mmCIF file with all atom_site columns, N, CA and C in Angstrom:
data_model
loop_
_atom_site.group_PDB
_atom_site.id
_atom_site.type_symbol
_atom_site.label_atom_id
_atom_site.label_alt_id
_atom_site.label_comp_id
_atom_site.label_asym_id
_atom_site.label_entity_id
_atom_site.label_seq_id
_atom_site.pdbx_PDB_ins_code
_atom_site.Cartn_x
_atom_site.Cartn_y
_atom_site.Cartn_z
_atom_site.occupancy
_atom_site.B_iso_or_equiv
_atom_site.pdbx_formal_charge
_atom_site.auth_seq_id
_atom_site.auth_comp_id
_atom_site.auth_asym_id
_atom_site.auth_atom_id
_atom_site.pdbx_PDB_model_num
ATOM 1   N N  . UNK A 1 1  ? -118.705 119.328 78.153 1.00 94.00 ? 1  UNK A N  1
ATOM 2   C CA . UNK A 1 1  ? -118.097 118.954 79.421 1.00 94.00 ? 1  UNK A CA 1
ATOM 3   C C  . UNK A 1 1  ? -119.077 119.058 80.576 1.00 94.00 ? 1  UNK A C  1
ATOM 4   N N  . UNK A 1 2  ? -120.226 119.917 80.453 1.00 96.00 ? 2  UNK A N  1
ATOM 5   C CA . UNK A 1 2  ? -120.529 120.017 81.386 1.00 96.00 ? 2  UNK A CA 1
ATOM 6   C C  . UNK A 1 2  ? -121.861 118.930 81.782 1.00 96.00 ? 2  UNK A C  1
ATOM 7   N N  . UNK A 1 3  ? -121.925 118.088 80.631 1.00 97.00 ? 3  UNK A N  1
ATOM 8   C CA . UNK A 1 3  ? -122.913 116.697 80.388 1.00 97.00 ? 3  UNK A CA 1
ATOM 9   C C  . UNK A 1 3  ? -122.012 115.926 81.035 1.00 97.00 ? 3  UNK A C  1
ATOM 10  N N  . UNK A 1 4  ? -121.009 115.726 80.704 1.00 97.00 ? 4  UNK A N  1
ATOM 11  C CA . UNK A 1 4  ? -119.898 114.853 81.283 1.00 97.00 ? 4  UNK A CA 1
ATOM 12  C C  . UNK A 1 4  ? -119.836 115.294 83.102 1.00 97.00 ? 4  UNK A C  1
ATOM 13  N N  . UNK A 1 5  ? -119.786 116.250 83.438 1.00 97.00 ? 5  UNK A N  1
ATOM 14  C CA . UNK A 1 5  ? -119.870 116.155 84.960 1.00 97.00 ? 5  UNK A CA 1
ATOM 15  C C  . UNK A 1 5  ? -121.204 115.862 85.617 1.00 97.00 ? 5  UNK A C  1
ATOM 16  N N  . UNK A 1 6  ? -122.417 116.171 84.537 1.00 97.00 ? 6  UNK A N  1
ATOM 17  C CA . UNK A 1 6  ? -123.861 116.032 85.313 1.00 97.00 ? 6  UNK A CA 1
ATOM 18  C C  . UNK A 1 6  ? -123.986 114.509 85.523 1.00 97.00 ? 6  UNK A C  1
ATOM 19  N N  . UNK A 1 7  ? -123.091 113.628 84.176 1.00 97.00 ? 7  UNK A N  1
ATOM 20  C CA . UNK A 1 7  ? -123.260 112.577 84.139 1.00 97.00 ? 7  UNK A CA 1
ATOM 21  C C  . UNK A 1 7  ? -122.276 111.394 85.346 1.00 97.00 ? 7  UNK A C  1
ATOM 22  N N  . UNK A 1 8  ? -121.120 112.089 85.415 1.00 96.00 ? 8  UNK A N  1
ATOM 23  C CA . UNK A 1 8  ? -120.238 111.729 86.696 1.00 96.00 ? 8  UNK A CA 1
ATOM 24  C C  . UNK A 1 8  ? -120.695 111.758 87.941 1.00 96.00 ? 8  UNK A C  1
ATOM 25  N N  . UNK A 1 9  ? -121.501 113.001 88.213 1.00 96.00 ? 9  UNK A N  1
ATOM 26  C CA . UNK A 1 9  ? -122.646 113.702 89.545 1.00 96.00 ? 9  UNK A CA 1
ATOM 27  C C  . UNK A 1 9  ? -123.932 112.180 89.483 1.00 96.00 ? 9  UNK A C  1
ATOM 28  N N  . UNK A 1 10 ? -124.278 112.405 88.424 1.00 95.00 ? 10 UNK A N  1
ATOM 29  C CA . UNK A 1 10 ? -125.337 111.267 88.964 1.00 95.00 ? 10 UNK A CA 1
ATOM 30  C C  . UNK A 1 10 ? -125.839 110.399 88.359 1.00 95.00 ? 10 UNK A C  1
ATOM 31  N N  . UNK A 1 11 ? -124.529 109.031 87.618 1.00 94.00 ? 11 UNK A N  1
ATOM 32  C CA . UNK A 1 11 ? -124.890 108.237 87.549 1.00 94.00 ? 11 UNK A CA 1
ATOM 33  C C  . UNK A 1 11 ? -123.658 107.080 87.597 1.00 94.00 ? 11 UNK A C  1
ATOM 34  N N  . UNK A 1 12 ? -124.237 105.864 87.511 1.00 95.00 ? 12 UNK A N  1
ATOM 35  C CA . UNK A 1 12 ? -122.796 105.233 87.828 1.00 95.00 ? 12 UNK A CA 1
ATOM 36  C C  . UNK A 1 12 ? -121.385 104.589 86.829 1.00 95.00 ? 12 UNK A C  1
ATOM 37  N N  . UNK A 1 13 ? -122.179 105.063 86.015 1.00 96.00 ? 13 UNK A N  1
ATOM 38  C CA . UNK A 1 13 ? -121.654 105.222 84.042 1.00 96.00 ? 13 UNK A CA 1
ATOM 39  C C  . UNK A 1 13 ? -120.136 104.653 84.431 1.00 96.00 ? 13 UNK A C  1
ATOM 40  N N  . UNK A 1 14 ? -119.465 104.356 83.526 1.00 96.00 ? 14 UNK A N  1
ATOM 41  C CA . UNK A 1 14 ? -117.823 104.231 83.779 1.00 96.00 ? 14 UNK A CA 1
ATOM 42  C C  . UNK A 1 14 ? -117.234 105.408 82.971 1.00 96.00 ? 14 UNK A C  1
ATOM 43  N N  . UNK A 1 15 ? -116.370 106.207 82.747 1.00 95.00 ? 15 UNK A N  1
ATOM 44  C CA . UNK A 1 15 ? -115.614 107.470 82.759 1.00 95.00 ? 15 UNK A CA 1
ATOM 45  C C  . UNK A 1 15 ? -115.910 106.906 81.329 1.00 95.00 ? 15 UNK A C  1
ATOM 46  N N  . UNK A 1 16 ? -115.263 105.979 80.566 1.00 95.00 ? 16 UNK A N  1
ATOM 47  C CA . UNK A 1 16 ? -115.169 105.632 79.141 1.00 95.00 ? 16 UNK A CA 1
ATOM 48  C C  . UNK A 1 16 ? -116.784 105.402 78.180 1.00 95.00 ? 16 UNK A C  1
ATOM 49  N N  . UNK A 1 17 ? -117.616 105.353 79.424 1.00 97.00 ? 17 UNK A N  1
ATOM 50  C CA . UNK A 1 17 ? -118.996 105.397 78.855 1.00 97.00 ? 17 UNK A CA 1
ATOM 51  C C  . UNK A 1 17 ? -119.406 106.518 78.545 1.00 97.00 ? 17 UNK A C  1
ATOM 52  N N  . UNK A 1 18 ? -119.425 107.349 79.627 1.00 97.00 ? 18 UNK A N  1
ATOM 53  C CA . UNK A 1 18 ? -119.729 108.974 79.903 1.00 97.00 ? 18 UNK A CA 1
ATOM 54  C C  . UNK A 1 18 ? -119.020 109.537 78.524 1.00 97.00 ? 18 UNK A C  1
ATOM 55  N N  . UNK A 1 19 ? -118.015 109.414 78.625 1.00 96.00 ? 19 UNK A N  1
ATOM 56  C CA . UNK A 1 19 ? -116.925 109.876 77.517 1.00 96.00 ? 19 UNK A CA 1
ATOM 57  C C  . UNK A 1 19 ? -117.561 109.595 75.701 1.00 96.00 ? 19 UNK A C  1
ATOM 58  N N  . UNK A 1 20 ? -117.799 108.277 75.784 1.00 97.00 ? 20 UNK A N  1
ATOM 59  C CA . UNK A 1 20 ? -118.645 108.097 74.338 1.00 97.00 ? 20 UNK A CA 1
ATOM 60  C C  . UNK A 1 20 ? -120.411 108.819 74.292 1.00 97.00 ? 20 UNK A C  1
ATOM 61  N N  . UNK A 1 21 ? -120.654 108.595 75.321 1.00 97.00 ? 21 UNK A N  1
ATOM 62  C CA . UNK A 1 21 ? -122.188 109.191 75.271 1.00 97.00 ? 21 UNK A CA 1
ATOM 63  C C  . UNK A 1 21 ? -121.906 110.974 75.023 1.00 97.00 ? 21 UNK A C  1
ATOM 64  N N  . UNK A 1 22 ? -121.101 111.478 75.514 1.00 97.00 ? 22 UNK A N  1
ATOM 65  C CA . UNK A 1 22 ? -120.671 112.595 75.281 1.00 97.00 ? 22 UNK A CA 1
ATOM 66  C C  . UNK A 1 22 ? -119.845 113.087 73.872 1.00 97.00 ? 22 UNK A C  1
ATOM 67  N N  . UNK A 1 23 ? -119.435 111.938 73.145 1.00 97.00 ? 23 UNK A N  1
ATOM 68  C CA . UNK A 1 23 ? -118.843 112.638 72.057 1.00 97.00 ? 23 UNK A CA 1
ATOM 69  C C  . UNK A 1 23 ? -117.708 112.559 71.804 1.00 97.00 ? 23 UNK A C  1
ATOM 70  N N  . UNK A 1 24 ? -116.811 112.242 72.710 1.00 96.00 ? 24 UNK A N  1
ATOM 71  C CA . UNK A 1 24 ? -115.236 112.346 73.018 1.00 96.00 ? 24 UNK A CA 1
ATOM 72  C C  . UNK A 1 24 ? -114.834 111.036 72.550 1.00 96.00 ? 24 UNK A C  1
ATOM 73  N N  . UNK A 1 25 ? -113.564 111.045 71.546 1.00 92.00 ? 25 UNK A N  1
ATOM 74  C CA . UNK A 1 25 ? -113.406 109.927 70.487 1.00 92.00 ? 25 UNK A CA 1
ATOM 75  C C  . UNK A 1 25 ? -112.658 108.970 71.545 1.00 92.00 ? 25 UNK A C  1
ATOM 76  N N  . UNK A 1 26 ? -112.139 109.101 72.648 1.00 93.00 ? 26 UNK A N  1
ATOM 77  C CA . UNK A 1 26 ? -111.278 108.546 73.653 1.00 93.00 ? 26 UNK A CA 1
ATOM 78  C C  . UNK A 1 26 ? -111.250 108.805 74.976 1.00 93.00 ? 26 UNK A C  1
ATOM 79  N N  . UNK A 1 27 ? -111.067 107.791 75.985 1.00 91.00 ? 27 UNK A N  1
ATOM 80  C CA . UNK A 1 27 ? -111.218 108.632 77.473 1.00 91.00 ? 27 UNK A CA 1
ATOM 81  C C  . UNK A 1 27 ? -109.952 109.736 77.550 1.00 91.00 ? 27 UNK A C  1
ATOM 82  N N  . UNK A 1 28 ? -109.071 109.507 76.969 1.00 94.00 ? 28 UNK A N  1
ATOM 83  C CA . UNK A 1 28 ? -107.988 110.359 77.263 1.00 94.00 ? 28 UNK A CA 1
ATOM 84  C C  . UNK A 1 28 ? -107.986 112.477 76.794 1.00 94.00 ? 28 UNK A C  1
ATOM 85  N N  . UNK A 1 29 ? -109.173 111.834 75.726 1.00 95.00 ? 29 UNK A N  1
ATOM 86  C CA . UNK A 1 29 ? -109.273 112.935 75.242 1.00 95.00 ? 29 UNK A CA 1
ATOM 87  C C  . UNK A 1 29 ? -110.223 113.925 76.416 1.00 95.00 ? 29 UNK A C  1
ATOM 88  N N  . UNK A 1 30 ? -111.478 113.067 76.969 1.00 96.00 ? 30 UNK A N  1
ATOM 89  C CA . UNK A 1 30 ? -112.184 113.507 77.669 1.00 96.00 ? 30 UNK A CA 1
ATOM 90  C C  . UNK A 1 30 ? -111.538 114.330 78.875 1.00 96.00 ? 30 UNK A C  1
ATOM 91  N N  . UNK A 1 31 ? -110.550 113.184 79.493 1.00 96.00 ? 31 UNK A N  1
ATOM 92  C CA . UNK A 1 31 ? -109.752 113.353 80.712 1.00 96.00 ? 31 UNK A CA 1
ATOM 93  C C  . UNK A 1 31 ? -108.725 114.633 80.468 1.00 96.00 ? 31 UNK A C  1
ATOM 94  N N  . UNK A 1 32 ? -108.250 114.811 79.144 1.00 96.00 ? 32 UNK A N  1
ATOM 95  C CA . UNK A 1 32 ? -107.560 115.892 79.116 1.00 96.00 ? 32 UNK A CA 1
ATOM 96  C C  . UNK A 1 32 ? -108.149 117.762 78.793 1.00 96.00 ? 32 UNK A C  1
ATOM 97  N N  . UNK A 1 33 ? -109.561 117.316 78.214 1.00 97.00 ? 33 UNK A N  1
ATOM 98  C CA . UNK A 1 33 ? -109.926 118.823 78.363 1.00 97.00 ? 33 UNK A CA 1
ATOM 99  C C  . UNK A 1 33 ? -111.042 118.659 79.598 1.00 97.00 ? 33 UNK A C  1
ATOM 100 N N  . UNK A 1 34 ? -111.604 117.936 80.177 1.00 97.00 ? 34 UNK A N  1
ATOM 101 C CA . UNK A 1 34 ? -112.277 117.902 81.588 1.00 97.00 ? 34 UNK A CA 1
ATOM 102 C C  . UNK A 1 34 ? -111.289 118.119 82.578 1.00 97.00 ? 34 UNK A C  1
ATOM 103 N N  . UNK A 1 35 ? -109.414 117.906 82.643 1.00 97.00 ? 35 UNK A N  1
ATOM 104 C CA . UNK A 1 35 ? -108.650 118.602 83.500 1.00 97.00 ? 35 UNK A CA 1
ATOM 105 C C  . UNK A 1 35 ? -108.476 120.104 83.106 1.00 97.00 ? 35 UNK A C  1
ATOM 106 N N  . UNK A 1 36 ? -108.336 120.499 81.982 1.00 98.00 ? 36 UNK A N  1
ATOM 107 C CA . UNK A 1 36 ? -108.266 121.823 81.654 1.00 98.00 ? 36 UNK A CA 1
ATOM 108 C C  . UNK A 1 36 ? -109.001 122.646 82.231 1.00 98.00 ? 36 UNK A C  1
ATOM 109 N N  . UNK A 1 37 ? -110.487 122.566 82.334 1.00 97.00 ? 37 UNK A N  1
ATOM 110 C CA . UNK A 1 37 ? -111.892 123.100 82.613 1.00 97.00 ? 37 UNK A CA 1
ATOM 111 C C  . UNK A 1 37 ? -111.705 123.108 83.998 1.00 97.00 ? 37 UNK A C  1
ATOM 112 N N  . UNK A 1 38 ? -112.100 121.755 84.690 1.00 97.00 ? 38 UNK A N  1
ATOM 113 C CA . UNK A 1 38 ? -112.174 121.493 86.405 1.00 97.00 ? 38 UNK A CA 1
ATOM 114 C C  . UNK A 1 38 ? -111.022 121.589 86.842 1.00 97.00 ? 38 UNK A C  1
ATOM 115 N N  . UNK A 1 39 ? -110.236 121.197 86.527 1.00 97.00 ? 39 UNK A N  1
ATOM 116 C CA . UNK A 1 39 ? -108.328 121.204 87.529 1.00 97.00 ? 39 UNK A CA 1
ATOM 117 C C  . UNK A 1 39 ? -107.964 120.019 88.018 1.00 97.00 ? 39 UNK A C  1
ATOM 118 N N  . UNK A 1 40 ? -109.074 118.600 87.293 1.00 97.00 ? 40 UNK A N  1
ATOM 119 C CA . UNK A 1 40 ? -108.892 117.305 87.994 1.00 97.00 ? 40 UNK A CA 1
ATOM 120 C C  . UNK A 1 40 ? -109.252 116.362 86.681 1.00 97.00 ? 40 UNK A C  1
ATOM 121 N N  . UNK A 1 41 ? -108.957 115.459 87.229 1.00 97.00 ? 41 UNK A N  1
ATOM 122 C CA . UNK A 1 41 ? -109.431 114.183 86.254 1.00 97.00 ? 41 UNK A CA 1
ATOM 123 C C  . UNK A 1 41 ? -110.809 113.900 86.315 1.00 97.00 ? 41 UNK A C  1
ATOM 124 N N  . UNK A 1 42 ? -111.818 113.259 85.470 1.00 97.00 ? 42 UNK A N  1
ATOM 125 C CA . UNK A 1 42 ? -113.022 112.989 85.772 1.00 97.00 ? 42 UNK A CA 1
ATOM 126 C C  . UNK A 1 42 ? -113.595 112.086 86.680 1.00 97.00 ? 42 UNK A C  1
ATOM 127 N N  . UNK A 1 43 ? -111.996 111.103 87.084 1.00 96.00 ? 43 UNK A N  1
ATOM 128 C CA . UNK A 1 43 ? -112.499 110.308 87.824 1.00 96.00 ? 43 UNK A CA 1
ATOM 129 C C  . UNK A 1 43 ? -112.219 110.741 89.631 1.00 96.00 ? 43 UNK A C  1
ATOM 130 N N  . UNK A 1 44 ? -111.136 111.808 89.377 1.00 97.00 ? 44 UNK A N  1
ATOM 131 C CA . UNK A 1 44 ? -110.868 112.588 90.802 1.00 97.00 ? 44 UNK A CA 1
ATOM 132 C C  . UNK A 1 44 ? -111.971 113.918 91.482 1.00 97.00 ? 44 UNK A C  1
ATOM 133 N N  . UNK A 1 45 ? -112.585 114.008 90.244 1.00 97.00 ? 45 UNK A N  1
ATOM 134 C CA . UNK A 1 45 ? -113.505 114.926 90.543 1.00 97.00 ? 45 UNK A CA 1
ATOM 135 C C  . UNK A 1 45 ? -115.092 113.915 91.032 1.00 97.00 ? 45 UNK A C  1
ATOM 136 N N  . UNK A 1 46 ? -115.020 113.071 90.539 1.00 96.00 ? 46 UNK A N  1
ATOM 137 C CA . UNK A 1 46 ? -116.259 112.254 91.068 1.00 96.00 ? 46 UNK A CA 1
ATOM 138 C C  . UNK A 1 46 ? -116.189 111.665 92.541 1.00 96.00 ? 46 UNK A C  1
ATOM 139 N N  . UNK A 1 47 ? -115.008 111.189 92.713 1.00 95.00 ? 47 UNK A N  1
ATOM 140 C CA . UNK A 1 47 ? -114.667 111.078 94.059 1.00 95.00 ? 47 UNK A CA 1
ATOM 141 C C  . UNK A 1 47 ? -114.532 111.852 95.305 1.00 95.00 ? 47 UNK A C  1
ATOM 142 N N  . UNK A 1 48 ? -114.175 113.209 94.440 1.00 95.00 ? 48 UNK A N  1
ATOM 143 C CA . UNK A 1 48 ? -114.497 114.514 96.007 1.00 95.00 ? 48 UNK A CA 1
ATOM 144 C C  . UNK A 1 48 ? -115.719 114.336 96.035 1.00 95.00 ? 48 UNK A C  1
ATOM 145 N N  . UNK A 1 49 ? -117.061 114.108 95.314 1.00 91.00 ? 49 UNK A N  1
ATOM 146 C CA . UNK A 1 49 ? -118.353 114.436 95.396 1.00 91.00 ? 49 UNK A CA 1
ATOM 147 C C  . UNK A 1 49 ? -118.823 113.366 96.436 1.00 91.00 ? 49 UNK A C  1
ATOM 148 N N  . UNK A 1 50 ? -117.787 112.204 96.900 1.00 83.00 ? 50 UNK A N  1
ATOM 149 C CA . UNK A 1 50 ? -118.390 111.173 97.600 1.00 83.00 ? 50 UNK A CA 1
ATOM 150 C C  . UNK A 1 50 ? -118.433 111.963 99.246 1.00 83.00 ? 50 UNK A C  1
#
C-alpha cells in the first residue's frame, strides 16, 4: 500500500493502473484495503494532496 500512495503522490497513473502495477487483482480490492489503512479512497486521498 504504501507503493500505491508513493505512486498516487507522484505520478499520473490511473487508480486501476497503480492497482495492477502493485499487485491488487482489482481496483476494488485496492480501494478497499487502501481505505482501511488511510481512512479514504485512493482516489480521495490523491485529491487532498492537490
Amino acid at each position: 500500500l504504501s507503493m500505491a500512495a508513493s505512486l498516487l503522490r507522484g505520478t499520473t497513473r490511473t487508480i486501476l493502473e497503480i492497482g495492477q502495477l502493485v499487485g491488487f487483482e482489482s481496483p476494488s480490492s485496492l480501494n478497499r484495503q487502501f481505505r482501511a489503512r488511510y481512512g479514504k479512497s485512493p482516489r480521495s486521498w490523491r485529491d487532498d494532496l492537490s
